[in-house]
PDB file of C-alpha atoms in Angstrom:
ATOM      1  CA  MET A   5       2.545 -20.195 -21.893  1.00 53.00           C
ATOM      2  CA  ASP A   6      -0.638 -18.149 -21.576  1.00 76.00           C
ATOM      3  CA  GLU A   7      -0.448 -14.436 -22.287  1.00 90.00           C
ATOM      4  CA  LEU A   8       0.795 -12.269 -19.428  1.00 92.00           C
ATOM      5  CA  LEU A   9      -2.102  -9.950 -18.590  1.00 93.00           C
ATOM      6  CA  GLY A  10      -0.356  -7.994 -15.852  1.00 94.00           C
ATOM      7  CA  TRP A  11       1.358  -8.253 -12.479  1.00 96.00           C
ATOM      8  CA  CYS A  12      -0.310  -8.634  -9.104  1.00 97.00           C
ATOM      9  CA  VAL A  13       0.413  -9.292  -5.458  1.00 98.00           C
ATOM     10  CA  VAL A  14      -0.650 -12.709  -4.189  1.00 98.00           C
ATOM     11  CA  ALA A  15      -1.182 -13.591  -0.518  1.00 96.00           C
ATOM     12  CA  ASN A  16      -2.714 -16.260   1.691  1.00 94.00           C
ATOM     13  CA  VAL A  17      -5.263 -15.949   4.469  1.00 92.00           C
ATOM     14  CA  THR A  18      -3.696 -16.356   7.921  1.00 88.00           C
ATOM     15  CA  ALA A  19      -4.803 -18.925  10.476  1.00 73.00           C
ATOM     16  CA  VAL A  20      -7.634 -16.598  11.501  1.00 71.00           C
ATOM     17  CA  ASP A  21     -10.999 -18.134  10.676  1.00 65.00           C
ATOM     18  CA  LEU A  22     -12.814 -15.576   8.502  1.00 74.00           C
ATOM     19  CA  GLU A  23     -16.489 -15.750   7.623  1.00 76.00           C
ATOM     20  CA  HIS A  24     -16.017 -16.103   3.873  1.00 80.00           C
ATOM     21  CA  LEU A  25     -12.449 -17.395   3.586  1.00 84.00           C
ATOM     22  CA  SER A  26     -10.676 -20.483   4.876  1.00 85.00           C
ATOM     23  CA  PRO A  27      -7.148 -20.271   6.340  1.00 86.00           C
ATOM     24  CA  GLY A  28      -4.537 -20.594   3.619  1.00 88.00           C
ATOM     25  CA  THR A  29      -6.824 -19.430   0.805  1.00 91.00           C
ATOM     26  CA  LYS A  30      -4.861 -17.877  -2.059  1.00 94.00           C
ATOM     27  CA  LEU A  31      -5.917 -14.330  -2.952  1.00 95.00           C
ATOM     28  CA  TRP A  32      -4.957 -11.900  -5.681  1.00 97.00           C
ATOM     29  CA  VAL A  33      -4.494  -8.497  -4.043  1.00 97.00           C
ATOM     30  CA  LEU A  34      -4.913  -5.061  -5.594  1.00 97.00           C
ATOM     31  CA  PRO A  35      -2.983  -1.965  -4.399  1.00 96.00           C
ATOM     32  CA  PRO A  36      -4.492   0.361  -1.754  1.00 94.00           C
ATOM     33  CA  GLN A  37      -7.599   2.089  -3.043  1.00 93.00           C
ATOM     34  CA  TRP A  38      -8.870   4.407  -0.297  1.00 87.00           C
ATOM     35  CA  GLY A  39      -5.947   6.310   1.217  1.00 82.00           C
ATOM     36  CA  ASP A  40      -5.922   4.122   4.347  1.00 81.00           C
ATOM     37  CA  ASP A  41      -2.386   2.767   3.817  1.00 81.00           C
ATOM     38  CA  GLY A  42      -3.920  -0.448   2.584  1.00 88.00           C
ATOM     39  CA  ARG A  43      -5.542  -1.537   5.830  1.00 89.00           C
ATOM     40  CA  ASP A  44      -8.463  -2.902   3.807  1.00 93.00           C
ATOM     41  CA  LEU A  45      -7.656  -4.413   0.427  1.00 95.00           C
ATOM     42  CA  VAL A  46      -9.672  -5.440  -2.602  1.00 96.00           C
ATOM     43  CA  VAL A  47      -8.877  -9.076  -3.350  1.00 95.00           C
ATOM     44  CA  VAL A  48      -9.977 -11.770  -5.759  1.00 95.00           C
ATOM     45  CA  GLY A  49     -10.328 -15.365  -4.632  1.00 93.00           C
ATOM     46  CA  ARG A  50     -12.687 -18.225  -3.910  1.00 88.00           C
ATOM     47  CA  HIS A  51     -15.179 -18.096  -1.063  1.00 82.00           C
ATOM     48  CA  ARG A  52     -15.054 -20.723   1.670  1.00 75.00           C
ATOM     49  CA  GLY A  53     -16.122 -24.124   0.379  1.00 66.00           C
ATOM     50  CA  SER A  54     -16.926 -22.817  -3.093  1.00 64.00           C
ATOM     51  CA  PRO A  55     -15.686 -24.890  -6.051  1.00 65.00           C
ATOM     52  CA  GLY A  56     -16.986 -22.198  -8.379  1.00 69.00           C
ATOM     53  CA  PRO A  57     -15.306 -19.182  -9.964  1.00 81.00           C
ATOM     54  CA  VAL A  58     -13.449 -16.513  -8.052  1.00 87.00           C
ATOM     55  CA  SER A  59     -15.106 -13.322  -6.859  1.00 89.00           C
ATOM     56  CA  GLN A  60     -14.057  -9.864  -5.725  1.00 92.00           C
ATOM     57  CA  MET A  61     -14.221  -8.896  -2.039  1.00 91.00           C
ATOM     58  CA  VAL A  62     -12.578  -6.645   0.598  1.00 93.00           C
ATOM     59  CA  VAL A  63     -10.343  -8.140   3.309  1.00 92.00           C
ATOM     60  CA  PRO A  64      -8.391  -6.454   6.147  1.00 92.00           C
ATOM     61  CA  ARG A  65      -4.667  -6.738   5.374  1.00 93.00           C
ATOM     62  CA  VAL A  66      -4.027  -7.864   8.950  1.00 90.00           C
ATOM     63  CA  HIS A  67      -5.529 -11.244   7.972  1.00 90.00           C
ATOM     64  CA  LEU A  68      -3.139 -11.801   5.046  1.00 93.00           C
ATOM     65  CA  THR A  69       0.359 -13.248   4.949  1.00 92.00           C
ATOM     66  CA  ASN A  70       3.004 -14.678   2.601  1.00 94.00           C
ATOM     67  CA  PHE A  71       2.925 -11.731   0.190  1.00 96.00           C
ATOM     68  CA  ARG A  72       4.633 -12.238  -3.180  1.00 97.00           C
ATOM     69  CA  VAL A  73       4.386 -10.956  -6.769  1.00 97.00           C
ATOM     70  CA  ARG A  74       3.007 -13.123  -9.573  1.00 97.00           C
ATOM     71  CA  GLY A  75       2.055 -12.655 -13.201  1.00 96.00           C
ATOM     72  CA  ILE A  76      -1.642 -12.772 -14.117  1.00 95.00           C
ATOM     73  CA  HIS A  77      -2.331 -15.334 -16.838  1.00 94.00           C
ATOM     74  CA  GLU A  78      -5.937 -16.345 -16.123  1.00 92.00           C
ATOM     75  CA  PRO A  79      -8.491 -14.163 -17.967  1.00 92.00           C
ATOM     76  CA  LEU A  80     -11.136 -14.859 -15.305  1.00 92.00           C
ATOM     77  CA  VAL A  81      -8.884 -13.579 -12.521  1.00 93.00           C
ATOM     78  CA  HIS A  82      -7.937 -10.557 -14.619  1.00 94.00           C
ATOM     79  CA  ARG A  83     -11.595  -9.703 -15.297  1.00 93.00           C
ATOM     80  CA  HIS A  84     -12.425  -9.738 -11.599  1.00 94.00           C
ATOM     81  CA  LEU A  85      -9.358  -7.682 -10.701  1.00 95.00           C
ATOM     82  CA  THR A  86     -10.290  -5.001 -13.223  1.00 94.00           C
ATOM     83  CA  ARG A  87     -14.040  -5.030 -12.519  1.00 92.00           C
ATOM     84  CA  GLN A  88     -15.423  -1.735 -11.207  1.00 90.00           C
ATOM     85  CA  ARG A  89     -16.400  -1.458  -7.572  1.00 87.00           C
ATOM     86  CA  GLU A  90     -19.120   0.955  -6.467  1.00 83.00           C
ATOM     87  CA  ARG A  91     -19.153   2.396 -10.002  1.00 84.00           C
ATOM     88  CA  ARG A  92     -15.494   3.334  -9.970  1.00 88.00           C
ATOM     89  CA  ALA A  93     -12.491   1.785 -11.635  1.00 92.00           C
ATOM     90  CA  LEU A  94     -10.026   0.181  -9.252  1.00 94.00           C
ATOM     91  CA  ARG A  95      -6.368   1.113  -9.324  1.00 94.00           C
ATOM     92  CA  GLN A  96      -4.181  -1.670 -10.690  1.00 96.00           C
ATOM     93  CA  TRP A  97      -0.514  -2.383 -10.110  1.00 96.00           C
ATOM     94  CA  GLU A  98       1.421  -0.191 -12.535  1.00 95.00           C
ATOM     95  CA  SER A  99       4.433  -2.497 -12.759  1.00 95.00           C
ATOM     96  CA  ARG A 100       6.133  -5.498 -11.253  1.00 96.00           C
ATOM     97  CA  GLU A 101       8.582  -3.149  -9.541  1.00 96.00           C
ATOM     98  CA  GLU A 102       5.795  -1.212  -7.808  1.00 96.00           C
ATOM     99  CA  ALA A 103       4.233  -4.449  -6.560  1.00 97.00           C
ATOM    100  CA  GLU A 104       7.565  -5.785  -5.270  1.00 97.00           C
ATOM    101  CA  LYS A 105       8.250  -2.547  -3.385  1.00 96.00           C
ATOM    102  CA  VAL A 106       4.862  -2.664  -1.654  1.00 96.00           C
ATOM    103  CA  VAL A 107       5.304  -6.371  -0.871  1.00 96.00           C
ATOM    104  CA  GLU A 108       8.409  -5.477   1.174  1.00 95.00           C
ATOM    105  CA  TRP A 109       6.325  -3.024   3.214  1.00 92.00           C
ATOM    106  CA  TRP A 110       3.420  -5.439   3.695  1.00 94.00           C
ATOM    107  CA  ALA A 111       5.707  -8.338   4.585  1.00 93.00           C
ATOM    108  CA  ARG A 112       7.331  -6.208   7.280  1.00 91.00           C
ATOM    109  CA  ASP A 113       3.940  -5.279   8.702  1.00 91.00           C
ATOM    110  CA  ALA A 114       2.868  -8.955   8.617  1.00 90.00           C
ATOM    111  CA  ALA A 115       5.908  -9.813  10.734  1.00 90.00           C
ATOM    112  CA  ILE A 116       4.888  -7.118  13.222  1.00 92.00           C
ATOM    113  CA  TYR A 117       1.232  -8.226  13.336  1.00 87.00           C
ATOM    114  CA  GLU A 118       1.877 -11.826  14.258  1.00 86.00           C
ATOM    115  CA  GLY A 119       0.981 -13.284  17.636  1.00 87.00           C
ATOM    116  CA  VAL A 120      -1.040 -10.528  19.358  1.00 91.00           C
ATOM    117  CA  ASN A 121      -4.712  -9.756  19.903  1.00 90.00           C
ATOM    118  CA  ARG A 122      -4.427  -6.122  18.781  1.00 92.00           C
ATOM    119  CA  PRO A 123      -2.246  -6.235  15.667  1.00 91.00           C
ATOM    120  CA  LEU A 124      -3.283  -2.848  14.284  1.00 89.00           C
ATOM    121  CA  ARG A 125      -2.395  -1.122  17.550  1.00 93.00           C
ATOM    122  CA  ARG A 126       0.956  -2.909  17.477  1.00 94.00           C
ATOM    123  CA  VAL A 127       1.874  -1.784  13.962  1.00 91.00           C
ATOM    124  CA  ASP A 128       0.741   1.794  14.734  1.00 92.00           C
ATOM    125  CA  PHE A 129       3.035   1.770  17.756  1.00 96.00           C
ATOM    126  CA  TYR A 130       5.911   0.510  15.600  1.00 95.00           C
ATOM    127  CA  HIS A 131       5.574   3.446  13.203  1.00 92.00           C
ATOM    128  CA  ARG A 132       5.111   5.982  16.010  1.00 94.00           C
ATOM    129  CA  LEU A 133       8.532   5.054  17.387  1.00 96.00           C
ATOM    130  CA  ALA A 134      10.187   6.709  14.388  1.00 93.00           C
ATOM    131  CA  GLU A 135       8.414   9.984  15.181  1.00 95.00           C
ATOM    132  CA  VAL A 136       9.247  10.576  18.863  1.00 94.00           C
ATOM    133  CA  LEU A 137      12.421  12.583  18.202  1.00 92.00           C
ATOM    134  CA  PRO A 138      12.683  16.420  18.048  1.00 90.00           C
ATOM    135  CA  GLY A 139      12.231  17.891  14.582  1.00 87.00           C
ATOM    136  CA  ASN A 140       9.526  15.471  13.531  1.00 89.00           C
ATOM    137  CA  VAL A 141       6.238  17.255  12.796  1.00 91.00           C
ATOM    138  CA  LEU A 142       4.314  14.411  14.453  1.00 91.00           C
ATOM    139  CA  GLN A 143       6.498  14.239  17.562  1.00 93.00           C
ATOM    140  CA  GLN A 144       3.878  15.577  19.960  1.00 91.00           C
ATOM    141  CA  TRP A 145       1.324  12.952  18.937  1.00 94.00           C
ATOM    142  CA  ALA A 146       3.927  10.191  18.787  1.00 95.00           C
ATOM    143  CA  VAL A 147       5.052  10.887  22.352  1.00 95.00           C
ATOM    144  CA  GLN A 148       1.421  10.978  23.502  1.00 95.00           C
ATOM    145  CA  ASP A 149       0.820   7.578  21.923  1.00 95.00           C
ATOM    146  CA  VAL A 150       3.898   6.063  23.541  1.00 96.00           C
ATOM    147  CA  MET A 151       2.955   7.482  26.943  1.00 96.00           C
ATOM    148  CA  ASN A 152      -0.767   6.706  26.625  1.00 96.00           C
ATOM    149  CA  PRO A 153      -1.844   5.041  29.903  1.00 95.00           C
ATOM    150  CA  LYS A 154      -4.518   3.127  27.967  1.00 95.00           C
ATOM    151  CA  LEU A 155      -1.851   1.298  25.943  1.00 96.00           C
ATOM    152  CA  SER A 156      -2.078  -2.250  27.268  1.00 96.00           C
ATOM    153  CA  LEU A 157       1.135  -3.812  28.550  1.00 96.00           C
ATOM    154  CA  ASP A 158      -0.572  -7.151  29.164  1.00 97.00           C
ATOM    155  CA  LEU A 159       1.300  -9.870  27.301  1.00 96.00           C
ATOM    156  CA  GLY A 160      -0.431 -10.982  24.143  1.00 95.00           C
ATOM    157  CA  GLU A 161      -2.434  -7.799  23.633  1.00 96.00           C
ATOM    158  CA  VAL A 162      -0.042  -5.386  21.873  1.00 97.00           C
ATOM    159  CA  PHE A 163       3.286  -6.861  22.963  1.00 97.00           C
ATOM    160  CA  ARG A 164       4.373 -10.483  22.679  1.00 96.00           C
ATOM    161  CA  ASP A 165       6.744 -10.898  25.602  1.00 96.00           C
ATOM    162  CA  GLN A 166       8.249  -9.297  28.691  1.00 97.00           C
ATOM    163  CA  GLN A 167      11.337  -8.123  26.812  1.00 97.00           C
ATOM    164  CA  GLU A 168       9.166  -5.867  24.635  1.00 97.00           C
ATOM    165  CA  VAL A 169       7.228  -4.553  27.637  1.00 98.00           C
ATOM    166  CA  ASP A 170      10.421  -3.780  29.562  1.00 98.00           C
ATOM    167  CA  ALA A 171      11.831  -1.848  26.601  1.00 98.00           C
ATOM    168  CA  VAL A 172       8.627   0.214  26.315  1.00 98.00           C
ATOM    169  CA  ARG A 173       8.803   1.020  30.021  1.00 97.00           C
ATOM    170  CA  GLU A 174      12.441   2.101  29.571  1.00 98.00           C
ATOM    171  CA  LEU A 175      11.418   4.458  26.767  1.00 97.00           C
ATOM    172  CA  ARG A 176       8.595   5.884  28.850  1.00 97.00           C
ATOM    173  CA  GLU A 177      10.959   6.595  31.728  1.00 97.00           C
ATOM    174  CA  LEU A 178      13.297   8.480  29.388  1.00 96.00           C
ATOM    175  CA  LEU A 179      10.482  10.555  27.917  1.00 95.00           C
ATOM    176  CA  ASP A 180       9.119  11.273  31.393  1.00 94.00           C
ATOM    177  CA  THR A 181      12.555  12.441  32.537  1.00 93.00           C
ATOM    178  CA  ILE A 182      12.820  14.783  29.537  1.00 92.00           C
ATOM    179  CA  ALA A 183       9.334  16.173  30.199  1.00 90.00           C
ATOM    180  CA  THR A 184      10.218  16.766  33.861  1.00 89.00           C
ATOM    181  CA  ALA A 185      13.267  18.799  32.808  1.00 84.00           C
ATOM    182  CA  GLY A 186      10.926  21.421  31.318  1.00 78.00           C
ATOM    183  CA  VAL A 187      10.003  22.797  27.929  1.00 73.00           C
ATOM    184  CA  ALA A 188      12.869  25.300  27.766  1.00 65.00           C
ATOM    185  CA  ASN A 189      15.548  22.617  27.517  1.00 70.00           C
ATOM    186  CA  ARG A 190      13.503  19.875  25.846  1.00 79.00           C
ATOM    187  CA  ALA A 191      14.897  20.012  22.295  1.00 80.00           C
ATOM    188  CA  ASP A 192      18.513  20.059  23.525  1.00 83.00           C
ATOM    189  CA  ASN A 193      18.128  17.418  26.210  1.00 89.00           C
ATOM    190  CA  GLU A 194      21.118  15.074  26.280  1.00 91.00           C
ATOM    191  CA  LEU A 195      18.819  12.053  26.624  1.00 93.00           C
ATOM    192  CA  TRP A 196      17.481  12.244  23.046  1.00 94.00           C
ATOM    193  CA  PRO A 197      20.268  10.042  21.605  1.00 94.00           C
ATOM    194  CA  VAL A 198      19.366   7.441  24.232  1.00 96.00           C
ATOM    195  CA  VAL A 199      15.690   7.776  23.280  1.00 96.00           C
ATOM    196  CA  ARG A 200      16.646   7.155  19.639  1.00 95.00           C
ATOM    197  CA  ALA A 201      18.588   4.028  20.555  1.00 97.00           C
ATOM    198  CA  VAL A 202      15.816   2.611  22.746  1.00 97.00           C
ATOM    199  CA  ALA A 203      13.131   3.373  20.132  1.00 97.00           C
ATOM    200  CA  ARG A 204      15.149   1.508  17.511  1.00 96.00           C
ATOM    201  CA  LYS A 205      15.653  -1.381  19.912  1.00 97.00           C
ATOM    202  CA  ILE A 206      11.903  -1.640  20.398  1.00 97.00           C
ATOM    203  CA  GLN A 207      11.297  -1.592  16.639  1.00 96.00           C
ATOM    204  CA  ASP A 208      13.784  -4.460  16.239  1.00 96.00           C
ATOM    205  CA  LEU A 209      11.948  -6.410  18.931  1.00 96.00           C
ATOM    206  CA  LEU A 210       8.527  -5.779  17.384  1.00 96.00           C
ATOM    207  CA  ILE A 211       9.580  -7.026  13.970  1.00 92.00           C
ATOM    208  CA  ARG A 212      11.341 -10.214  15.083  1.00 88.00           C
TER     209      ARG A 212
END
């Protein structure tokens, strides 16, 4: 067996037709580099229709699926993964365990992304649901996001089906009722446990 040069995440391009990559293309994926939670990732793979060597490029994570961890044995792949970008060294996976932990996170997000026109808005909404309860430092902004009148409830935009939309409307009604009760009693409102249950229900629906 060839020498193990390191560990890396591997993924495939989704069915989306990208300019430089064909659907299903295998890519070697480096960890997040820019503090953006890995929305854009440095990858190594072959350009569309190219029989030649692999090259390094940046791809939005929303267009990747089937994340898994593999050992790097090809020197050419390893050289491209470790090549500097914009005169700076790129962070590499520190261990197999680190890569496997991040794969769990990315695989969950990939399940959330699927089947809508605005996948990034959908995954943002998913994470905001964990922040709508009292005591969370981001609660104010989370509630604003949930109640945002510009959040599309049209099927296929952010939400896949009517069951998801109905659950979001239920959560909005609860939050509106709490707001109507006034600031003085907001933190102790008896509806917060119901809000927690509905928010978790929506998260379960979004990740199906």
